[in-house]
Amino acid sequence: EIEDDLILDLEIENSCSFSYIGPYAFCQFSGLKHFTIHSPITTINESTFKGCYNLESVVFESPTHVTTIKSSAFSFCSILRKITIPSSVTEIESNAFSYCHQLEEVQFQYPSAIKYIASSLFASCGSLKEITIPSSVTVIKNSAFFLCSLLEKVTFEQPSSLTTIESYAFQTCTSLIEFNTPPSVKIFRNGCFKGCSKLSKIFIPSS
């Protein structure tokens, strides 16, 4: 039997023979601090690392074959500060990084194939100050950045494909001062900037 509070480092080697990590596999492993993943893993499953409160770093070593990060995979990883999403990833599901309270930096490796920013993907990431949305993204879904209270800057990689900002996408982003909308955006759903108390300028270019 392995006690979860004794696990400090988890590394999945390139030479490993398995290609699947099940849902909740390392959920609430309180001692886990570092995670490195290599080929041939293709999916980070639902809640795999949820509640790993001491997880400090996650590295996808090149070449990685991860294509999917499932719902709540890293939620409540309270001291995770940085995440780089490999260009191999085509889908990140809802809540995957929600409640990562100290997450300061999110990078999407170029060129990204992500088509949408999922519902509540970065909800309550209260240390996130800026984000660059890949040009491949067409939709920012419900509550994607809800309660990102320090979020000041949202940049869109050009040429942007964004068409829709869904309900409450940026709700209670109380540090957001201005928002430069890409010309491709056609739909703003209800409450998408609700509670953004400092937001004084939304620039909407002519199509």
mmCIF file of C-alpha atoms in Angstrom:
data_model
loop_
_atom_site.group_PDB
_atom_site.id
_atom_site.type_symbol
_atom_site.label_atom_id
_atom_site.label_comp_id
_atom_site.label_asym_id
_atom_site.label_seq_id
_atom_site.Cartn_x
_atom_site.Cartn_y
_atom_site.Cartn_z
ATOM 1 C CA GLU A 1 0.000 0.000 0.000
ATOM 2 C CA ILE A 2 1.289 3.460 -0.929
ATOM 3 C CA GLU A 3 0.397 6.385 1.286
ATOM 4 C CA ASP A 4 -0.528 9.415 -0.819
ATOM 5 C CA ASP A 5 1.259 11.849 1.472
ATOM 6 C CA LEU A 6 4.579 10.114 0.756
ATOM 7 C CA ILE A 7 4.421 10.709 -3.013
ATOM 8 C CA LEU A 8 6.436 13.802 -3.907
ATOM 9 C CA ASP A 9 7.269 13.288 -7.579
ATOM 10 C CA LEU A 10 5.406 11.366 -10.264
ATOM 11 C CA GLU A 11 7.059 10.845 -13.625
ATOM 12 C CA ILE A 12 5.611 8.813 -16.468
ATOM 13 C CA GLU A 13 8.503 7.802 -18.700
ATOM 14 C CA ASN A 14 8.576 7.692 -22.477
ATOM 15 C CA SER A 15 9.283 3.977 -22.263
ATOM 16 C CA CYS A 16 6.172 3.180 -20.212
ATOM 17 C CA SER A 17 3.842 0.601 -21.746
ATOM 18 C CA PHE A 18 0.481 2.036 -20.670
ATOM 19 C CA SER A 19 -1.453 4.812 -22.368
ATOM 20 C CA TYR A 20 -4.321 5.452 -19.957
ATOM 21 C CA ILE A 21 -4.719 7.071 -16.543
ATOM 22 C CA GLY A 22 -8.193 6.623 -15.118
ATOM 23 C CA PRO A 23 -10.504 9.245 -13.608
ATOM 24 C CA TYR A 24 -9.646 10.265 -10.040
ATOM 25 C CA ALA A 25 -6.395 8.270 -10.286
ATOM 26 C CA PHE A 26 -4.380 10.694 -8.159
ATOM 27 C CA CYS A 27 -7.240 12.750 -6.733
ATOM 28 C CA GLN A 28 -6.371 14.398 -3.395
ATOM 29 C CA PHE A 29 -2.808 13.031 -3.250
ATOM 30 C CA SER A 30 -1.782 15.710 -0.798
ATOM 31 C CA GLY A 31 1.951 14.996 -0.931
ATOM 32 C CA LEU A 32 2.321 15.208 -4.717
ATOM 33 C CA LYS A 33 4.378 18.253 -5.729
ATOM 34 C CA HIS A 34 5.570 17.619 -9.297
ATOM 35 C CA PHE A 35 4.099 15.796 -12.264
ATOM 36 C CA THR A 36 5.856 15.045 -15.546
ATOM 37 C CA ILE A 37 4.066 13.244 -18.378
ATOM 38 C CA HIS A 38 5.540 11.764 -21.545
ATOM 39 C CA SER A 39 4.251 9.677 -24.462
ATOM 40 C CA PRO A 40 2.110 7.632 -25.029
ATOM 41 C CA ILE A 41 -0.484 9.173 -22.662
ATOM 42 C CA THR A 42 -3.196 10.896 -24.715
ATOM 43 C CA THR A 43 -5.748 11.915 -22.079
ATOM 44 C CA ILE A 44 -5.657 13.550 -18.653
ATOM 45 C CA ASN A 45 -8.885 12.119 -17.325
ATOM 46 C CA GLU A 46 -11.697 13.538 -15.230
ATOM 47 C CA SER A 47 -10.536 14.739 -11.800
ATOM 48 C CA THR A 48 -7.211 12.936 -12.196
ATOM 49 C CA PHE A 49 -5.382 15.510 -10.059
ATOM 50 C CA LYS A 50 -8.336 17.239 -8.438
ATOM 51 C CA GLY A 51 -7.521 18.441 -4.959
ATOM 52 C CA CYS A 52 -3.766 17.855 -5.161
ATOM 53 C CA TYR A 53 -3.324 20.853 -2.894
ATOM 54 C CA ASN A 54 0.478 20.793 -2.945
ATOM 55 C CA LEU A 55 0.988 20.234 -6.678
ATOM 56 C CA GLU A 56 3.436 22.941 -7.782
ATOM 57 C CA SER A 57 4.313 22.029 -11.364
ATOM 58 C CA VAL A 58 2.975 20.096 -14.328
ATOM 59 C CA VAL A 59 5.213 19.499 -17.335
ATOM 60 C CA PHE A 60 4.280 17.961 -20.680
ATOM 61 C CA GLU A 61 7.632 16.950 -22.103
ATOM 62 C CA SER A 62 8.114 17.049 -25.839
ATOM 63 C CA PRO A 63 6.999 15.211 -27.823
ATOM 64 C CA THR A 64 3.686 14.839 -26.029
ATOM 65 C CA HIS A 65 0.605 13.127 -27.433
ATOM 66 C CA VAL A 66 -1.916 14.491 -24.972
ATOM 67 C CA THR A 67 -4.999 15.612 -26.893
ATOM 68 C CA THR A 68 -7.633 15.923 -24.157
ATOM 69 C CA ILE A 69 -7.747 17.362 -20.650
ATOM 70 C CA LYS A 70 -11.037 16.281 -19.117
ATOM 71 C CA SER A 71 -13.336 18.013 -16.641
ATOM 72 C CA SER A 72 -11.893 19.026 -13.270
ATOM 73 C CA ALA A 73 -8.578 17.354 -14.124
ATOM 74 C CA PHE A 74 -6.561 19.906 -12.142
ATOM 75 C CA SER A 75 -9.272 21.724 -10.194
ATOM 76 C CA PHE A 76 -8.436 22.727 -6.632
ATOM 77 C CA CYS A 77 -4.686 22.428 -7.269
ATOM 78 C CA SER A 78 -4.336 25.386 -4.983
ATOM 79 C CA ILE A 79 -0.634 26.248 -5.407
ATOM 80 C CA LEU A 80 -0.170 25.425 -9.092
ATOM 81 C CA ARG A 81 1.279 28.661 -10.508
ATOM 82 C CA LYS A 82 1.888 27.973 -14.196
ATOM 83 C CA ILE A 83 0.533 25.719 -16.915
ATOM 84 C CA THR A 84 1.576 25.427 -20.554
ATOM 85 C CA ILE A 85 -0.999 23.742 -22.790
ATOM 86 C CA PRO A 86 0.760 21.772 -25.566
ATOM 87 C CA SER A 87 -0.273 22.359 -29.162
ATOM 88 C CA SER A 88 -1.287 18.692 -29.343
ATOM 89 C CA VAL A 89 -4.243 19.407 -27.040
ATOM 90 C CA THR A 90 -7.482 19.860 -28.987
ATOM 91 C CA GLU A 91 -9.981 19.856 -26.105
ATOM 92 C CA ILE A 92 -10.037 21.041 -22.518
ATOM 93 C CA GLU A 93 -13.281 20.318 -20.698
ATOM 94 C CA SER A 94 -15.176 22.327 -18.085
ATOM 95 C CA ASN A 95 -13.614 23.202 -14.724
ATOM 96 C CA ALA A 96 -10.275 21.657 -15.692
ATOM 97 C CA PHE A 97 -8.338 24.402 -13.869
ATOM 98 C CA SER A 98 -11.043 25.917 -11.682
ATOM 99 C CA TYR A 99 -10.149 26.967 -8.148
ATOM 100 C CA CYS A 100 -6.427 26.952 -8.879
ATOM 101 C CA HIS A 101 -6.136 29.964 -6.616
ATOM 102 C CA GLN A 102 -2.453 30.712 -7.241
ATOM 103 C CA LEU A 103 -2.441 30.089 -10.993
ATOM 104 C CA GLU A 104 -0.681 33.146 -12.428
ATOM 105 C CA GLU A 105 0.343 32.092 -15.910
ATOM 106 C CA VAL A 106 -1.457 30.155 -18.636
ATOM 107 C CA GLN A 107 0.204 29.663 -22.002
ATOM 108 C CA PHE A 108 -1.227 27.960 -25.053
ATOM 109 C CA GLN A 109 1.630 26.571 -27.115
ATOM 110 C CA TYR A 110 1.571 27.833 -30.716
ATOM 111 C CA PRO A 111 -0.142 26.792 -32.872
ATOM 112 C CA SER A 112 -3.077 25.898 -30.658
ATOM 113 C CA ALA A 113 -5.973 23.748 -31.883
ATOM 114 C CA ILE A 114 -8.347 24.583 -29.013
ATOM 115 C CA LYS A 115 -11.805 25.458 -30.381
ATOM 116 C CA TYR A 116 -13.429 26.780 -27.223
ATOM 117 C CA ILE A 117 -12.646 27.967 -23.709
ATOM 118 C CA ALA A 118 -14.834 25.585 -21.711
ATOM 119 C CA SER A 119 -17.395 26.489 -19.065
ATOM 120 C CA SER A 120 -15.779 27.505 -15.766
ATOM 121 C CA LEU A 121 -12.399 26.483 -17.159
ATOM 122 C CA PHE A 122 -10.516 29.055 -15.075
ATOM 123 C CA ALA A 123 -13.271 29.953 -12.608
ATOM 124 C CA SER A 124 -11.954 31.328 -9.307
ATOM 125 C CA CYS A 125 -8.361 31.481 -10.511
ATOM 126 C CA GLY A 126 -7.900 34.554 -8.381
ATOM 127 C CA SER A 127 -4.207 35.147 -9.192
ATOM 128 C CA LEU A 128 -4.518 35.099 -12.985
ATOM 129 C CA LYS A 129 -3.689 38.583 -14.296
ATOM 130 C CA GLU A 130 -3.637 38.109 -18.050
ATOM 131 C CA ILE A 131 -4.571 35.586 -20.697
ATOM 132 C CA THR A 132 -4.010 35.289 -24.442
ATOM 133 C CA ILE A 133 -6.836 33.528 -26.272
ATOM 134 C CA PRO A 134 -5.567 31.409 -29.199
ATOM 135 C CA SER A 135 -6.723 32.346 -32.688
ATOM 136 C CA SER A 136 -8.363 28.922 -33.052
ATOM 137 C CA VAL A 137 -10.932 29.626 -30.309
ATOM 138 C CA THR A 138 -14.453 30.335 -31.572
ATOM 139 C CA VAL A 139 -16.397 30.411 -28.272
ATOM 140 C CA ILE A 140 -15.692 31.505 -24.708
ATOM 141 C CA LYS A 141 -18.244 29.484 -22.767
ATOM 142 C CA ASN A 142 -20.318 30.154 -19.655
ATOM 143 C CA SER A 143 -18.410 31.417 -16.605
ATOM 144 C CA ALA A 144 -15.056 30.570 -18.202
ATOM 145 C CA PHE A 145 -13.286 33.295 -16.209
ATOM 146 C CA PHE A 146 -15.805 33.740 -13.405
ATOM 147 C CA LEU A 147 -14.303 35.397 -10.339
ATOM 148 C CA CYS A 148 -10.846 35.874 -11.821
ATOM 149 C CA SER A 149 -10.626 38.931 -9.626
ATOM 150 C CA LEU A 150 -7.090 39.999 -10.672
ATOM 151 C CA LEU A 151 -7.589 39.512 -14.415
ATOM 152 C CA GLU A 152 -6.540 42.793 -16.018
ATOM 153 C CA LYS A 153 -5.735 41.960 -19.604
ATOM 154 C CA VAL A 154 -7.364 39.715 -22.206
ATOM 155 C CA THR A 155 -5.494 39.500 -25.510
ATOM 156 C CA PHE A 156 -6.676 37.774 -28.659
ATOM 157 C CA GLU A 157 -4.154 36.110 -30.925
ATOM 158 C CA GLN A 158 -4.680 37.331 -34.477
ATOM 159 C CA PRO A 159 -6.418 36.589 -36.692
ATOM 160 C CA SER A 160 -9.055 35.703 -34.108
ATOM 161 C CA SER A 161 -11.824 33.211 -34.890
ATOM 162 C CA LEU A 162 -13.914 34.128 -31.850
ATOM 163 C CA THR A 163 -17.618 34.525 -32.628
ATOM 164 C CA THR A 164 -19.377 34.146 -29.259
ATOM 165 C CA ILE A 165 -18.882 35.199 -25.648
ATOM 166 C CA GLU A 166 -21.373 33.208 -23.606
ATOM 167 C CA SER A 167 -23.242 34.051 -20.410
ATOM 168 C CA TYR A 168 -21.226 35.221 -17.409
ATOM 169 C CA ALA A 169 -17.948 34.432 -19.193
ATOM 170 C CA PHE A 170 -16.117 37.244 -17.376
ATOM 171 C CA GLN A 171 -18.443 37.712 -14.420
ATOM 172 C CA THR A 172 -16.860 39.425 -11.411
ATOM 173 C CA CYS A 173 -13.524 40.058 -13.104
ATOM 174 C CA THR A 174 -13.224 43.117 -10.904
ATOM 175 C CA SER A 175 -9.769 44.206 -12.170
ATOM 176 C CA LEU A 176 -10.717 44.227 -15.859
ATOM 177 C CA ILE A 177 -10.650 47.837 -17.077
ATOM 178 C CA GLU A 178 -11.048 47.525 -20.838
ATOM 179 C CA PHE A 179 -11.913 44.837 -23.345
ATOM 180 C CA ASN A 180 -10.865 44.923 -26.995
ATOM 181 C CA THR A 181 -13.310 42.761 -28.903
ATOM 182 C CA PRO A 182 -12.073 40.993 -32.060
ATOM 183 C CA PRO A 183 -14.024 41.956 -35.207
ATOM 184 C CA SER A 184 -15.094 38.331 -35.632
ATOM 185 C CA VAL A 185 -17.332 38.440 -32.513
ATOM 186 C CA LYS A 186 -21.043 38.414 -33.354
ATOM 187 C CA ILE A 187 -22.736 37.392 -30.100
ATOM 188 C CA PHE A 188 -22.524 38.622 -26.505
ATOM 189 C CA ARG A 189 -24.717 36.489 -24.231
ATOM 190 C CA ASN A 190 -26.427 37.817 -21.122
ATOM 191 C CA GLY A 191 -24.309 38.824 -18.161
ATOM 192 C CA CYS A 192 -20.986 38.158 -19.858
ATOM 193 C CA PHE A 193 -19.394 41.125 -18.045
ATOM 194 C CA LYS A 194 -21.656 41.169 -14.988
ATOM 195 C CA GLY A 195 -19.952 42.485 -11.874
ATOM 196 C CA CYS A 196 -16.895 43.830 -13.734
ATOM 197 C CA SER A 197 -16.960 46.931 -11.565
ATOM 198 C CA LYS A 198 -13.887 48.623 -13.115
ATOM 199 C CA LEU A 199 -14.718 47.896 -16.739
ATOM 200 C CA SER A 200 -15.036 51.296 -18.372
ATOM 201 C CA LYS A 201 -14.337 50.569 -22.036
ATOM 202 C CA ILE A 202 -15.436 47.821 -24.413
ATOM 203 C CA PHE A 203 -14.090 48.350 -27.913
ATOM 204 C CA ILE A 204 -16.215 46.783 -30.648
ATOM 205 C CA PRO A 205 -14.691 47.330 -34.103
ATOM 206 C CA SER A 206 -16.787 47.697 -37.217
ATOM 207 C CA SER A 207 -17.112 44.488 -39.161
#
